[in-house]
Amino acid sequence: MANDRPESATQLATQFARSLTRVLQTRAAQLGFSPGQFPVLIELWEEEGLTQRQLLDRVDVEQATMANTLARMERDGLIERRVHPRDRRAQQTFLTEKARAMRTEALTLAGEAEEAVFSGFRRFEKELLKEYMRWAIANARKL
């Protein structure tokens, strides 16, 4: 039986991330963005005018990944970048009206995706799992 092999936490985390990404991908495509763009949108919905460095720190991805994500978002009409008024080498990132308009529906779709993935979990089980995940992530960041 294929499921008889032992599963490591790494394998489970990878499978979970891939499964959630698939669910989000389907829902995000309806609105015109990708799952990789969603964390950037969330940060910019909270605070516009962030630099690429600030987004990197908040989203926790590689520099090249962020650069490519922002380029795609700009191409797709979700963001615009402007020269920082105090540091001409940096650019600030702002949402377009298109991206602002999709906020409510995008957050609703993400919530539905999370509910679908955690279907059958009791509230405390879901919260406990999330707490364990945050704890493991914090430990991994110390390495």
PDB file of C-alpha atoms in Angstrom:
ATOM      1  CA  MET A   1       0.000   0.000   0.000  1.00  0.00           C
ATOM      2  CA  ALA A   2       1.413   3.413  -0.979  1.00  0.00           C
ATOM      3  CA  ASN A   3       0.356   5.043   2.293  1.00  0.00           C
ATOM      4  CA  ASP A   4       2.292   2.570   4.448  1.00  0.00           C
ATOM      5  CA  ARG A   5       5.509   4.560   4.171  1.00  0.00           C
ATOM      6  CA  PRO A   6       6.338   6.864   7.064  1.00  0.00           C
ATOM      7  CA  GLU A   7       5.558  10.535   6.518  1.00  0.00           C
ATOM      8  CA  SER A   8       7.840  13.226   7.830  1.00  0.00           C
ATOM      9  CA  ALA A   9       6.623  16.626   8.939  1.00  0.00           C
ATOM     10  CA  THR A  10       8.412  18.043   5.884  1.00  0.00           C
ATOM     11  CA  GLN A  11       6.471  15.774   3.522  1.00  0.00           C
ATOM     12  CA  LEU A  12       3.178  16.602   5.214  1.00  0.00           C
ATOM     13  CA  ALA A  13       3.874  20.348   5.166  1.00  0.00           C
ATOM     14  CA  THR A  14       4.742  20.173   1.470  1.00  0.00           C
ATOM     15  CA  GLN A  15       1.589  18.192   0.658  1.00  0.00           C
ATOM     16  CA  PHE A  16      -0.523  20.608   2.707  1.00  0.00           C
ATOM     17  CA  ALA A  17       0.976  23.667   0.986  1.00  0.00           C
ATOM     18  CA  ARG A  18       0.465  22.141  -2.463  1.00  0.00           C
ATOM     19  CA  SER A  19      -3.115  21.158  -1.695  1.00  0.00           C
ATOM     20  CA  LEU A  20      -4.003  24.582  -0.350  1.00  0.00           C
ATOM     21  CA  THR A  21      -2.279  26.243  -3.321  1.00  0.00           C
ATOM     22  CA  ARG A  22      -4.379  24.170  -5.734  1.00  0.00           C
ATOM     23  CA  VAL A  23      -7.580  25.194  -3.971  1.00  0.00           C
ATOM     24  CA  LEU A  24      -6.522  28.852  -3.894  1.00  0.00           C
ATOM     25  CA  GLN A  25      -5.374  28.767  -7.514  1.00  0.00           C
ATOM     26  CA  THR A  26      -8.822  27.835  -8.731  1.00  0.00           C
ATOM     27  CA  ARG A  27     -10.481  30.560  -6.682  1.00  0.00           C
ATOM     28  CA  ALA A  28      -7.847  33.240  -7.378  1.00  0.00           C
ATOM     29  CA  ALA A  29      -8.054  32.673 -11.128  1.00  0.00           C
ATOM     30  CA  GLN A  30     -11.708  33.742 -10.975  1.00  0.00           C
ATOM     31  CA  LEU A  31     -10.550  37.189  -9.851  1.00  0.00           C
ATOM     32  CA  GLY A  32      -7.438  37.511 -12.004  1.00  0.00           C
ATOM     33  CA  PHE A  33      -4.517  36.910  -9.667  1.00  0.00           C
ATOM     34  CA  SER A  34      -2.351  33.961  -8.648  1.00  0.00           C
ATOM     35  CA  PRO A  35      -1.893  32.426  -5.183  1.00  0.00           C
ATOM     36  CA  GLY A  36       1.694  33.723  -5.119  1.00  0.00           C
ATOM     37  CA  GLN A  37       0.388  37.263  -5.505  1.00  0.00           C
ATOM     38  CA  PHE A  38      -2.129  36.930  -2.685  1.00  0.00           C
ATOM     39  CA  PRO A  39       0.324  37.537   0.216  1.00  0.00           C
ATOM     40  CA  VAL A  40       1.520  40.721  -1.506  1.00  0.00           C
ATOM     41  CA  LEU A  41      -2.057  41.878  -2.017  1.00  0.00           C
ATOM     42  CA  ILE A  42      -2.843  41.225   1.648  1.00  0.00           C
ATOM     43  CA  GLU A  43       0.116  43.355   2.756  1.00  0.00           C
ATOM     44  CA  LEU A  44      -0.758  46.176   0.360  1.00  0.00           C
ATOM     45  CA  TRP A  45      -4.436  46.095   1.348  1.00  0.00           C
ATOM     46  CA  GLU A  46      -3.211  46.776   4.878  1.00  0.00           C
ATOM     47  CA  GLU A  47      -0.555  49.365   3.965  1.00  0.00           C
ATOM     48  CA  GLU A  48       0.179  50.812   0.558  1.00  0.00           C
ATOM     49  CA  GLY A  49       3.452  52.437  -0.442  1.00  0.00           C
ATOM     50  CA  LEU A  50       5.679  49.619   0.786  1.00  0.00           C
ATOM     51  CA  THR A  51       9.050  49.109  -0.866  1.00  0.00           C
ATOM     52  CA  GLN A  52      10.157  45.786  -2.296  1.00  0.00           C
ATOM     53  CA  ARG A  53      12.446  45.335   0.738  1.00  0.00           C
ATOM     54  CA  GLN A  54       9.519  45.883   3.135  1.00  0.00           C
ATOM     55  CA  LEU A  55       7.389  43.410   1.197  1.00  0.00           C
ATOM     56  CA  LEU A  56      10.247  40.887   1.264  1.00  0.00           C
ATOM     57  CA  ASP A  57      10.445  41.153   5.043  1.00  0.00           C
ATOM     58  CA  ARG A  58       6.698  40.746   5.473  1.00  0.00           C
ATOM     59  CA  VAL A  59       6.003  38.016   2.914  1.00  0.00           C
ATOM     60  CA  ASP A  60       9.217  36.046   3.550  1.00  0.00           C
ATOM     61  CA  VAL A  61      10.142  34.984   0.015  1.00  0.00           C
ATOM     62  CA  GLU A  62      13.362  35.200  -1.960  1.00  0.00           C
ATOM     63  CA  GLN A  63      14.356  38.494  -3.591  1.00  0.00           C
ATOM     64  CA  ALA A  64      14.051  37.060  -7.125  1.00  0.00           C
ATOM     65  CA  THR A  65      10.607  35.634  -6.366  1.00  0.00           C
ATOM     66  CA  MET A  66       9.381  38.999  -5.087  1.00  0.00           C
ATOM     67  CA  ALA A  67      10.833  40.851  -8.090  1.00  0.00           C
ATOM     68  CA  ASN A  68       9.088  38.467 -10.501  1.00  0.00           C
ATOM     69  CA  THR A  69       5.822  38.596  -8.552  1.00  0.00           C
ATOM     70  CA  LEU A  70       5.779  42.392  -8.555  1.00  0.00           C
ATOM     71  CA  ALA A  71       6.630  42.518 -12.270  1.00  0.00           C
ATOM     72  CA  ARG A  72       3.707  40.184 -13.046  1.00  0.00           C
ATOM     73  CA  MET A  73       1.375  42.160 -10.809  1.00  0.00           C
ATOM     74  CA  GLU A  74       2.371  45.377 -12.557  1.00  0.00           C
ATOM     75  CA  ARG A  75       1.897  43.746 -15.969  1.00  0.00           C
ATOM     76  CA  ASP A  76      -1.535  42.474 -14.883  1.00  0.00           C
ATOM     77  CA  GLY A  77      -2.622  45.922 -13.727  1.00  0.00           C
ATOM     78  CA  LEU A  78      -2.758  45.097 -10.005  1.00  0.00           C
ATOM     79  CA  ILE A  79      -0.012  47.451  -8.794  1.00  0.00           C
ATOM     80  CA  GLU A  80       1.921  50.482  -9.858  1.00  0.00           C
ATOM     81  CA  ARG A  81       5.384  51.378  -8.658  1.00  0.00           C
ATOM     82  CA  ARG A  82       6.591  54.904  -7.983  1.00  0.00           C
ATOM     83  CA  VAL A  83       9.995  56.283  -7.086  1.00  0.00           C
ATOM     84  CA  HIS A  84      10.330  56.722  -3.325  1.00  0.00           C
ATOM     85  CA  PRO A  85      10.310  60.459  -2.504  1.00  0.00           C
ATOM     86  CA  ARG A  86      13.232  60.203  -0.034  1.00  0.00           C
ATOM     87  CA  ASP A  87      15.267  57.414  -1.656  1.00  0.00           C
ATOM     88  CA  ARG A  88      15.358  57.633  -5.431  1.00  0.00           C
ATOM     89  CA  ARG A  89      16.870  54.120  -5.622  1.00  0.00           C
ATOM     90  CA  ALA A  90      13.772  52.557  -4.050  1.00  0.00           C
ATOM     91  CA  GLN A  91      10.276  52.212  -5.423  1.00  0.00           C
ATOM     92  CA  GLN A  92       7.042  52.254  -3.478  1.00  0.00           C
ATOM     93  CA  THR A  93       4.277  49.848  -4.426  1.00  0.00           C
ATOM     94  CA  PHE A  94       0.658  50.966  -4.691  1.00  0.00           C
ATOM     95  CA  LEU A  95      -2.501  49.077  -5.571  1.00  0.00           C
ATOM     96  CA  THR A  96      -4.516  49.968  -8.622  1.00  0.00           C
ATOM     97  CA  GLU A  97      -8.274  50.440  -8.437  1.00  0.00           C
ATOM     98  CA  LYS A  98      -8.595  46.967  -9.966  1.00  0.00           C
ATOM     99  CA  ALA A  99      -6.723  45.414  -7.010  1.00  0.00           C
ATOM    100  CA  ARG A 100      -8.557  47.515  -4.431  1.00  0.00           C
ATOM    101  CA  ALA A 101     -11.905  46.482  -5.903  1.00  0.00           C
ATOM    102  CA  MET A 102     -11.151  42.762  -5.549  1.00  0.00           C
ATOM    103  CA  ARG A 103     -10.259  42.888  -1.840  1.00  0.00           C
ATOM    104  CA  THR A 104     -13.564  41.788  -0.316  1.00  0.00           C
ATOM    105  CA  GLU A 105     -14.193  39.016  -2.812  1.00  0.00           C
ATOM    106  CA  ALA A 106     -10.576  37.786  -2.641  1.00  0.00           C
ATOM    107  CA  LEU A 107     -10.633  37.583   1.145  1.00  0.00           C
ATOM    108  CA  THR A 108     -13.983  35.798   1.002  1.00  0.00           C
ATOM    109  CA  LEU A 109     -12.637  33.266  -1.507  1.00  0.00           C
ATOM    110  CA  ALA A 110      -9.523  32.687   0.612  1.00  0.00           C
ATOM    111  CA  GLY A 111     -11.708  32.142   3.678  1.00  0.00           C
ATOM    112  CA  GLU A 112     -13.834  29.648   1.754  1.00  0.00           C
ATOM    113  CA  ALA A 113     -10.693  27.819   0.625  1.00  0.00           C
ATOM    114  CA  GLU A 114      -9.438  27.601   4.191  1.00  0.00           C
ATOM    115  CA  GLU A 115     -12.820  26.374   5.413  1.00  0.00           C
ATOM    116  CA  ALA A 116     -12.844  23.694   2.714  1.00  0.00           C
ATOM    117  CA  VAL A 117      -9.343  22.521   3.637  1.00  0.00           C
ATOM    118  CA  PHE A 118     -10.216  22.391   7.345  1.00  0.00           C
ATOM    119  CA  SER A 119     -13.622  20.805   6.776  1.00  0.00           C
ATOM    120  CA  GLY A 120     -14.500  18.478   9.639  1.00  0.00           C
ATOM    121  CA  PHE A 121     -12.107  20.148  12.081  1.00  0.00           C
ATOM    122  CA  ARG A 122     -13.535  21.545  15.269  1.00  0.00           C
ATOM    123  CA  ARG A 123     -12.616  25.164  15.918  1.00  0.00           C
ATOM    124  CA  PHE A 124     -10.096  24.356  18.662  1.00  0.00           C
ATOM    125  CA  GLU A 125      -8.428  21.711  16.450  1.00  0.00           C
ATOM    126  CA  LYS A 126      -8.003  24.206  13.644  1.00  0.00           C
ATOM    127  CA  GLU A 127      -6.617  26.845  16.025  1.00  0.00           C
ATOM    128  CA  LEU A 128      -4.309  24.319  17.672  1.00  0.00           C
ATOM    129  CA  LEU A 129      -2.953  23.180  14.303  1.00  0.00           C
ATOM    130  CA  LYS A 130      -2.342  26.785  13.279  1.00  0.00           C
ATOM    131  CA  GLU A 131      -0.561  27.457  16.568  1.00  0.00           C
ATOM    132  CA  TYR A 132       1.681  24.414  16.045  1.00  0.00           C
ATOM    133  CA  MET A 133       2.405  25.576  12.506  1.00  0.00           C
ATOM    134  CA  ARG A 134       3.381  29.073  13.728  1.00  0.00           C
ATOM    135  CA  TRP A 135       5.604  27.518  16.378  1.00  0.00           C
ATOM    136  CA  ALA A 136       7.366  25.266  13.853  1.00  0.00           C
ATOM    137  CA  ILE A 137       7.817  28.187  11.441  1.00  0.00           C
ATOM    138  CA  ALA A 138       9.339  30.312  14.207  1.00  0.00           C
ATOM    139  CA  ASN A 139      11.721  27.475  15.092  1.00  0.00           C
ATOM    140  CA  ALA A 140      12.719  27.036  11.445  1.00  0.00           C
ATOM    141  CA  ARG A 141      13.440  30.761  11.092  1.00  0.00           C
ATOM    142  CA  LYS A 142      15.944  30.529  13.947  1.00  0.00           C
ATOM    143  CA  LEU A 143      18.044  28.022  12.011  1.00  0.00           C
TER     144      LEU A 143
END
